Structures are given as C-alpha cells and as structure tokens.
Amino acid sequence: MGRLDKFMEGLDLQHEISLTEIPEIDLYMDQVIQLFENHFKDAKRNEDEKILTKTMINNYAKAKLFFPIKNKKYSKEHLLLISLIYQLKGSLSINDIKETFQGINKMIVEEESFELEPFYNSYLQLSKENTEHFKKDIQERVAEVDKEVAKLETDKSDYLRKVMLITSLAHISNLYRRAAEQLVDEIMEEQDGKKEIK
C-alpha cells in the first residue's frame, strides 16, 4: 500500500471525549449536539456527515438507550452514555445497544453508590490501548495483503491490494461485531433468566 504512515494519519484514530471535556453542568440538547459536533468533526468521512442530531438523540431516548432526562437537560452521565452510544452505533443495532446499557441505566437511577465516571475512564484507557494494538495489527494486515497480491502477478496490483485490504479489514470487523453480539445475547439471557449481572 505504500504510504502507510499517511494512511494511518488520515484515519484520525484518537477520538474520544475525555471526562475533562464534559461540563459539570447539565446541557440543553443544542449544547450537547454542539459539543459532539465540535469534538468529532475531524472524524467525519465527509462534510455532510452528521455526528449527532436532535432526531438521533430523540430516537435514543425513545428506544430507552439512556435514562430519562430532567427539565430538558442532559447530565454528565447522559453525555457519557451518548458518547458510548456514538462508538457502538457503527457496529451494533439500537436494540443491542439498549440491551447492553439497560443494566447500567438501572444502576445509575437506582443505586446511589454507582458512578459512571470510573467505568467510562476505564473504557477510555482500553480505547487508547486498542488504538495502539490496531496500529500494529494494520501493519501486519498490509504486509500479509502485499504477500498475497504479489502471488497474483498482475499489473493491477495497487487496486487489488486495496480491495483485498478492504475485504480483510471488513472480515475482521465482522468477527469482532459477532463476538460483541454474542456478549449482548448473553446479557439478554441473564436478564430473561433474572440472573444477577456480575
């Protein structure tokens, strides 16, 4: 693929909202949208892409992806959940996200001792580590694709290299998505069986 460093730079991988970037005060919907648009603008595939809209937030609320808001304002916990939803929506269905966060929403509302911030902080740490693993892994994927394309002995090798890398990355993505869906199914089974979530 050649320009791997430039390619990696173009991916703009470090896009997470840190705890310090989330205001301590509750925000109205327009402020929430502005916060997300400003933070994730470099992660957009094109200028027309919307990071977060009123319709999206209303759909998340209707689907009960997060606990109800008060006085038309979103708390810090809501913003943390919306940030997690933003990361998950590319891989999981709305229903799967609802099932995933159902227990967390219940803990936020019913358990005074539960704090979402430490959980979110751990998520950020894992995301940072995942990004480093991804950078190393993509180099290996590119090397393997180059080796396979070299066997084809064609004058269209640059194009075929990109197609093969696309299919390889999509396959890996599907494997991870299936693993995530399996875990969602386990959560659903535990909730249906009224088992305690551990």
PDB file of C-alpha atoms in Angstrom:
ATOM      1  CA  MET A   1       0.000   0.000   0.000  1.00  0.00           C
ATOM      2  CA  GLY A   2       2.947   2.319   0.308  1.00  0.00           C
ATOM      3  CA  ARG A   3       2.236   5.497   2.271  1.00  0.00           C
ATOM      4  CA  LEU A   4       1.109   3.592   5.389  1.00  0.00           C
ATOM      5  CA  ASP A   5       2.006   6.364   7.819  1.00  0.00           C
ATOM      6  CA  LYS A   6      -0.036   8.898   5.845  1.00  0.00           C
ATOM      7  CA  PHE A   7      -2.870   6.396   5.608  1.00  0.00           C
ATOM      8  CA  MET A   8      -2.813   5.875   9.387  1.00  0.00           C
ATOM      9  CA  GLU A   9      -2.692   9.611   9.986  1.00  0.00           C
ATOM     10  CA  GLY A  10      -5.757  10.061   7.780  1.00  0.00           C
ATOM     11  CA  LEU A  11      -7.731   7.655   9.971  1.00  0.00           C
ATOM     12  CA  ASP A  12      -7.650  10.166  12.836  1.00  0.00           C
ATOM     13  CA  LEU A  13      -7.945   7.382  15.408  1.00  0.00           C
ATOM     14  CA  GLN A  14      -7.924   9.225  18.739  1.00  0.00           C
ATOM     15  CA  HIS A  15     -11.478  10.478  19.002  1.00  0.00           C
ATOM     16  CA  GLU A  16     -12.959  10.051  22.420  1.00  0.00           C
ATOM     17  CA  ILE A  17     -14.470  12.679  24.679  1.00  0.00           C
ATOM     18  CA  SER A  18     -12.462  12.815  27.890  1.00  0.00           C
ATOM     19  CA  LEU A  19     -14.033  13.410  31.279  1.00  0.00           C
ATOM     20  CA  THR A  20     -12.435  16.858  31.472  1.00  0.00           C
ATOM     21  CA  GLU A  21     -14.130  17.869  28.201  1.00  0.00           C
ATOM     22  CA  ILE A  22     -17.589  17.179  29.590  1.00  0.00           C
ATOM     23  CA  PRO A  23     -19.053  20.105  31.530  1.00  0.00           C
ATOM     24  CA  GLU A  24     -20.138  19.594  35.134  1.00  0.00           C
ATOM     25  CA  ILE A  25     -23.369  21.462  34.406  1.00  0.00           C
ATOM     26  CA  ASP A  26     -26.385  19.969  32.643  1.00  0.00           C
ATOM     27  CA  LEU A  27     -26.766  20.899  28.966  1.00  0.00           C
ATOM     28  CA  TYR A  28     -29.681  21.529  26.641  1.00  0.00           C
ATOM     29  CA  MET A  29     -29.940  19.389  23.507  1.00  0.00           C
ATOM     30  CA  ASP A  30     -28.432  22.050  21.215  1.00  0.00           C
ATOM     31  CA  GLN A  31     -25.408  22.317  23.519  1.00  0.00           C
ATOM     32  CA  VAL A  32     -24.985  18.526  23.520  1.00  0.00           C
ATOM     33  CA  ILE A  33     -25.068  18.465  19.707  1.00  0.00           C
ATOM     34  CA  GLN A  34     -22.547  21.311  19.517  1.00  0.00           C
ATOM     35  CA  LEU A  35     -20.197  19.551  21.950  1.00  0.00           C
ATOM     36  CA  PHE A  36     -20.229  16.349  19.880  1.00  0.00           C
ATOM     37  CA  GLU A  37     -20.003  18.116  16.517  1.00  0.00           C
ATOM     38  CA  ASN A  38     -17.012  20.160  17.683  1.00  0.00           C
ATOM     39  CA  HIS A  39     -15.230  17.201  19.207  1.00  0.00           C
ATOM     40  CA  PHE A  40     -15.774  14.645  16.433  1.00  0.00           C
ATOM     41  CA  LYS A  41     -15.628  16.962  13.389  1.00  0.00           C
ATOM     42  CA  ASP A  42     -12.234  15.553  12.293  1.00  0.00           C
ATOM     43  CA  ALA A  43     -13.626  12.018  12.400  1.00  0.00           C
ATOM     44  CA  LYS A  44     -16.251  12.763   9.761  1.00  0.00           C
ATOM     45  CA  ARG A  45     -15.911  10.895   6.490  1.00  0.00           C
ATOM     46  CA  ASN A  46     -17.251  13.945   4.623  1.00  0.00           C
ATOM     47  CA  GLU A  47     -18.625  17.393   5.403  1.00  0.00           C
ATOM     48  CA  ASP A  48     -22.261  16.311   5.055  1.00  0.00           C
ATOM     49  CA  GLU A  49     -21.985  13.641   7.738  1.00  0.00           C
ATOM     50  CA  LYS A  50     -23.754  14.470  10.998  1.00  0.00           C
ATOM     51  CA  ILE A  51     -22.215  13.300  14.249  1.00  0.00           C
ATOM     52  CA  LEU A  52     -25.309  13.860  16.357  1.00  0.00           C
ATOM     53  CA  THR A  53     -28.715  15.371  15.579  1.00  0.00           C
ATOM     54  CA  LYS A  54     -31.917  16.135  17.502  1.00  0.00           C
ATOM     55  CA  THR A  55     -33.571  13.217  15.725  1.00  0.00           C
ATOM     56  CA  MET A  56     -30.795  10.843  16.798  1.00  0.00           C
ATOM     57  CA  ILE A  57     -30.998  11.957  20.427  1.00  0.00           C
ATOM     58  CA  ASN A  58     -34.811  11.704  20.405  1.00  0.00           C
ATOM     59  CA  ASN A  59     -34.579   8.213  18.881  1.00  0.00           C
ATOM     60  CA  TYR A  60     -32.070   7.159  21.556  1.00  0.00           C
ATOM     61  CA  ALA A  61     -34.402   8.500  24.251  1.00  0.00           C
ATOM     62  CA  LYS A  62     -37.476   6.754  22.750  1.00  0.00           C
ATOM     63  CA  ALA A  63     -35.539   3.499  22.491  1.00  0.00           C
ATOM     64  CA  LYS A  64     -34.504   3.943  26.158  1.00  0.00           C
ATOM     65  CA  LEU A  65     -30.780   3.823  25.458  1.00  0.00           C
ATOM     66  CA  PHE A  66     -30.333   6.183  28.396  1.00  0.00           C
ATOM     67  CA  PHE A  67     -32.366   7.039  31.476  1.00  0.00           C
ATOM     68  CA  PRO A  68     -34.905   9.916  31.228  1.00  0.00           C
ATOM     69  CA  ILE A  69     -33.672  13.496  31.243  1.00  0.00           C
ATOM     70  CA  LYS A  70     -34.933  16.176  33.636  1.00  0.00           C
ATOM     71  CA  ASN A  71     -36.063  19.688  32.691  1.00  0.00           C
ATOM     72  CA  LYS A  72     -34.969  19.168  29.061  1.00  0.00           C
ATOM     73  CA  LYS A  73     -31.331  18.987  30.190  1.00  0.00           C
ATOM     74  CA  TYR A  74     -28.710  16.279  29.828  1.00  0.00           C
ATOM     75  CA  SER A  75     -26.462  15.433  32.768  1.00  0.00           C
ATOM     76  CA  LYS A  76     -22.824  14.386  32.654  1.00  0.00           C
ATOM     77  CA  GLU A  77     -23.980  10.748  32.870  1.00  0.00           C
ATOM     78  CA  HIS A  78     -26.199  11.263  29.821  1.00  0.00           C
ATOM     79  CA  LEU A  79     -23.253  12.696  27.880  1.00  0.00           C
ATOM     80  CA  LEU A  80     -21.042   9.744  28.839  1.00  0.00           C
ATOM     81  CA  LEU A  81     -23.729   7.320  27.673  1.00  0.00           C
ATOM     82  CA  ILE A  82     -24.269   9.249  24.422  1.00  0.00           C
ATOM     83  CA  SER A  83     -20.511   9.113  23.822  1.00  0.00           C
ATOM     84  CA  LEU A  84     -20.560   5.337  24.282  1.00  0.00           C
ATOM     85  CA  ILE A  85     -23.635   5.069  22.038  1.00  0.00           C
ATOM     86  CA  TYR A  86     -21.774   7.051  19.368  1.00  0.00           C
ATOM     87  CA  GLN A  87     -18.959   4.487  19.449  1.00  0.00           C
ATOM     88  CA  LEU A  88     -21.295   1.478  19.409  1.00  0.00           C
ATOM     89  CA  LYS A  89     -23.811   2.561  16.772  1.00  0.00           C
ATOM     90  CA  GLY A  90     -21.460   1.709  13.902  1.00  0.00           C
ATOM     91  CA  SER A  91     -21.335  -1.928  14.996  1.00  0.00           C
ATOM     92  CA  LEU A  92     -24.463  -2.765  16.960  1.00  0.00           C
ATOM     93  CA  SER A  93     -28.189  -2.306  16.411  1.00  0.00           C
ATOM     94  CA  ILE A  94     -30.169   0.170  18.517  1.00  0.00           C
ATOM     95  CA  ASN A  95     -31.824  -2.778  20.276  1.00  0.00           C
ATOM     96  CA  ASP A  96     -28.441  -4.359  21.072  1.00  0.00           C
ATOM     97  CA  ILE A  97     -27.201  -1.056  22.494  1.00  0.00           C
ATOM     98  CA  LYS A  98     -30.374  -0.790  24.593  1.00  0.00           C
ATOM     99  CA  GLU A  99     -29.852  -4.293  25.983  1.00  0.00           C
ATOM    100  CA  THR A 100     -26.185  -3.547  26.651  1.00  0.00           C
ATOM    101  CA  PHE A 101     -26.880  -0.375  28.647  1.00  0.00           C
ATOM    102  CA  GLN A 102     -30.100  -1.456  30.339  1.00  0.00           C
ATOM    103  CA  GLY A 103     -28.276  -2.615  33.470  1.00  0.00           C
ATOM    104  CA  ILE A 104     -26.072   0.483  33.602  1.00  0.00           C
ATOM    105  CA  ASN A 105     -29.085   2.796  33.256  1.00  0.00           C
ATOM    106  CA  LYS A 106     -30.809   0.920  36.075  1.00  0.00           C
ATOM    107  CA  MET A 107     -27.733   1.226  38.297  1.00  0.00           C
ATOM    108  CA  ILE A 108     -27.461   4.983  37.618  1.00  0.00           C
ATOM    109  CA  VAL A 109     -31.108   5.527  38.588  1.00  0.00           C
ATOM    110  CA  GLU A 110     -31.456   3.046  41.454  1.00  0.00           C
ATOM    111  CA  GLU A 111     -28.031   2.738  43.071  1.00  0.00           C
ATOM    112  CA  GLU A 112     -26.657   5.869  44.669  1.00  0.00           C
ATOM    113  CA  SER A 113     -23.244   4.238  45.067  1.00  0.00           C
ATOM    114  CA  PHE A 114     -22.802   3.556  41.322  1.00  0.00           C
ATOM    115  CA  GLU A 115     -20.676   6.097  39.477  1.00  0.00           C
ATOM    116  CA  LEU A 116     -20.401   6.013  35.702  1.00  0.00           C
ATOM    117  CA  GLU A 117     -17.212   8.107  35.530  1.00  0.00           C
ATOM    118  CA  PRO A 118     -14.747   5.372  36.688  1.00  0.00           C
ATOM    119  CA  PHE A 119     -16.338   2.941  34.209  1.00  0.00           C
ATOM    120  CA  TYR A 120     -16.018   5.500  31.402  1.00  0.00           C
ATOM    121  CA  ASN A 121     -12.426   6.248  32.399  1.00  0.00           C
ATOM    122  CA  SER A 122     -11.599   2.532  32.140  1.00  0.00           C
ATOM    123  CA  TYR A 123     -13.271   2.492  28.714  1.00  0.00           C
ATOM    124  CA  LEU A 124     -11.038   5.401  27.631  1.00  0.00           C
ATOM    125  CA  GLN A 125      -7.948   3.528  28.808  1.00  0.00           C
ATOM    126  CA  LEU A 126      -8.970   0.419  26.862  1.00  0.00           C
ATOM    127  CA  SER A 127      -9.692   2.555  23.792  1.00  0.00           C
ATOM    128  CA  LYS A 128      -6.195   4.005  23.954  1.00  0.00           C
ATOM    129  CA  GLU A 129      -4.695   0.515  24.185  1.00  0.00           C
ATOM    130  CA  ASN A 130      -6.982  -0.741  21.388  1.00  0.00           C
ATOM    131  CA  THR A 131      -5.729   2.064  19.133  1.00  0.00           C
ATOM    132  CA  GLU A 132      -2.113   1.036  19.736  1.00  0.00           C
ATOM    133  CA  HIS A 133      -2.953  -2.621  19.025  1.00  0.00           C
ATOM    134  CA  PHE A 134      -4.788  -1.563  15.863  1.00  0.00           C
ATOM    135  CA  LYS A 135      -1.772   0.396  14.577  1.00  0.00           C
ATOM    136  CA  LYS A 136       0.441  -2.666  14.939  1.00  0.00           C
ATOM    137  CA  ASP A 137      -2.188  -5.014  13.544  1.00  0.00           C
ATOM    138  CA  ILE A 138      -2.843  -2.931  10.431  1.00  0.00           C
ATOM    139  CA  GLN A 139       0.855  -3.072   9.579  1.00  0.00           C
ATOM    140  CA  GLU A 140       0.669  -6.864   9.761  1.00  0.00           C
ATOM    141  CA  ARG A 141      -2.514  -6.927   7.653  1.00  0.00           C
ATOM    142  CA  VAL A 142      -0.868  -4.737   4.993  1.00  0.00           C
ATOM    143  CA  ALA A 143       2.217  -6.988   4.925  1.00  0.00           C
ATOM    144  CA  GLU A 144       0.034 -10.105   4.525  1.00  0.00           C
ATOM    145  CA  VAL A 145      -2.037  -8.478   1.774  1.00  0.00           C
ATOM    146  CA  ASP A 146       1.138  -7.409  -0.056  1.00  0.00           C
ATOM    147  CA  LYS A 147       2.382 -11.006   0.100  1.00  0.00           C
ATOM    148  CA  GLU A 148      -0.875 -12.378  -1.305  1.00  0.00           C
ATOM    149  CA  VAL A 149      -1.178  -9.767  -4.073  1.00  0.00           C
ATOM    150  CA  ALA A 150       2.427 -10.461  -5.159  1.00  0.00           C
ATOM    151  CA  LYS A 151       1.345 -14.031  -5.959  1.00  0.00           C
ATOM    152  CA  LEU A 152      -1.245 -12.748  -8.447  1.00  0.00           C
ATOM    153  CA  GLU A 153       1.320 -11.361 -10.917  1.00  0.00           C
ATOM    154  CA  THR A 154      -0.894  -8.597 -12.275  1.00  0.00           C
ATOM    155  CA  ASP A 155      -0.448  -5.031 -13.466  1.00  0.00           C
ATOM    156  CA  LYS A 156      -3.468  -4.020 -11.339  1.00  0.00           C
ATOM    157  CA  SER A 157      -1.698  -4.813  -8.092  1.00  0.00           C
ATOM    158  CA  ASP A 158      -2.267  -1.408  -6.411  1.00  0.00           C
ATOM    159  CA  TYR A 159      -6.041  -1.580  -6.942  1.00  0.00           C
ATOM    160  CA  LEU A 160      -6.252  -5.272  -5.979  1.00  0.00           C
ATOM    161  CA  ARG A 161      -4.143  -4.597  -2.885  1.00  0.00           C
ATOM    162  CA  LYS A 162      -6.685  -2.005  -1.732  1.00  0.00           C
ATOM    163  CA  VAL A 163      -9.648  -4.295  -2.481  1.00  0.00           C
ATOM    164  CA  MET A 164      -8.024  -7.190  -0.633  1.00  0.00           C
ATOM    165  CA  LEU A 165      -7.225  -4.987   2.343  1.00  0.00           C
ATOM    166  CA  ILE A 166     -10.816  -3.675   2.387  1.00  0.00           C
ATOM    167  CA  THR A 167     -12.225  -7.208   2.386  1.00  0.00           C
ATOM    168  CA  SER A 168      -9.735  -8.367   5.011  1.00  0.00           C
ATOM    169  CA  LEU A 169     -10.498  -5.431   7.339  1.00  0.00           C
ATOM    170  CA  ALA A 170     -14.253  -5.842   6.821  1.00  0.00           C
ATOM    171  CA  HIS A 171     -13.921  -9.535   7.682  1.00  0.00           C
ATOM    172  CA  ILE A 172     -12.037  -8.734  10.900  1.00  0.00           C
ATOM    173  CA  SER A 173     -14.665  -6.110  11.737  1.00  0.00           C
ATOM    174  CA  ASN A 174     -17.416  -8.696  11.234  1.00  0.00           C
ATOM    175  CA  LEU A 175     -15.653 -11.145  13.540  1.00  0.00           C
ATOM    176  CA  TYR A 176     -15.442  -8.557  16.314  1.00  0.00           C
ATOM    177  CA  ARG A 177     -19.056  -7.486  15.736  1.00  0.00           C
ATOM    178  CA  ARG A 178     -20.222 -11.093  16.006  1.00  0.00           C
ATOM    179  CA  ALA A 179     -18.284 -11.500  19.260  1.00  0.00           C
ATOM    180  CA  ALA A 180     -19.895  -8.308  20.625  1.00  0.00           C
ATOM    181  CA  GLU A 181     -23.357  -9.531  19.570  1.00  0.00           C
ATOM    182  CA  GLN A 182     -22.733 -12.843  21.347  1.00  0.00           C
ATOM    183  CA  LEU A 183     -21.993 -10.924  24.556  1.00  0.00           C
ATOM    184  CA  VAL A 184     -25.194  -8.878  24.105  1.00  0.00           C
ATOM    185  CA  ASP A 185     -27.112 -12.161  23.755  1.00  0.00           C
ATOM    186  CA  GLU A 186     -25.552 -13.396  26.998  1.00  0.00           C
ATOM    187  CA  ILE A 187     -26.663 -10.217  28.797  1.00  0.00           C
ATOM    188  CA  MET A 188     -30.195 -10.713  27.415  1.00  0.00           C
ATOM    189  CA  GLU A 189     -30.260 -14.340  28.562  1.00  0.00           C
ATOM    190  CA  GLU A 190     -29.107 -13.336  32.039  1.00  0.00           C
ATOM    191  CA  GLN A 191     -31.815 -10.657  32.231  1.00  0.00           C
ATOM    192  CA  ASP A 192     -34.507 -13.014  30.937  1.00  0.00           C
ATOM    193  CA  GLY A 193     -33.431 -15.617  33.465  1.00  0.00           C
ATOM    194  CA  LYS A 194     -33.411 -12.927  36.159  1.00  0.00           C
ATOM    195  CA  LYS A 195     -29.836 -13.835  36.995  1.00  0.00           C
ATOM    196  CA  GLU A 196     -27.835 -11.237  38.843  1.00  0.00           C
ATOM    197  CA  ILE A 197     -25.458  -9.402  36.498  1.00  0.00           C
ATOM    198  CA  LYS A 198     -21.910  -9.796  37.750  1.00  0.00           C
TER     199      LYS A 198
END
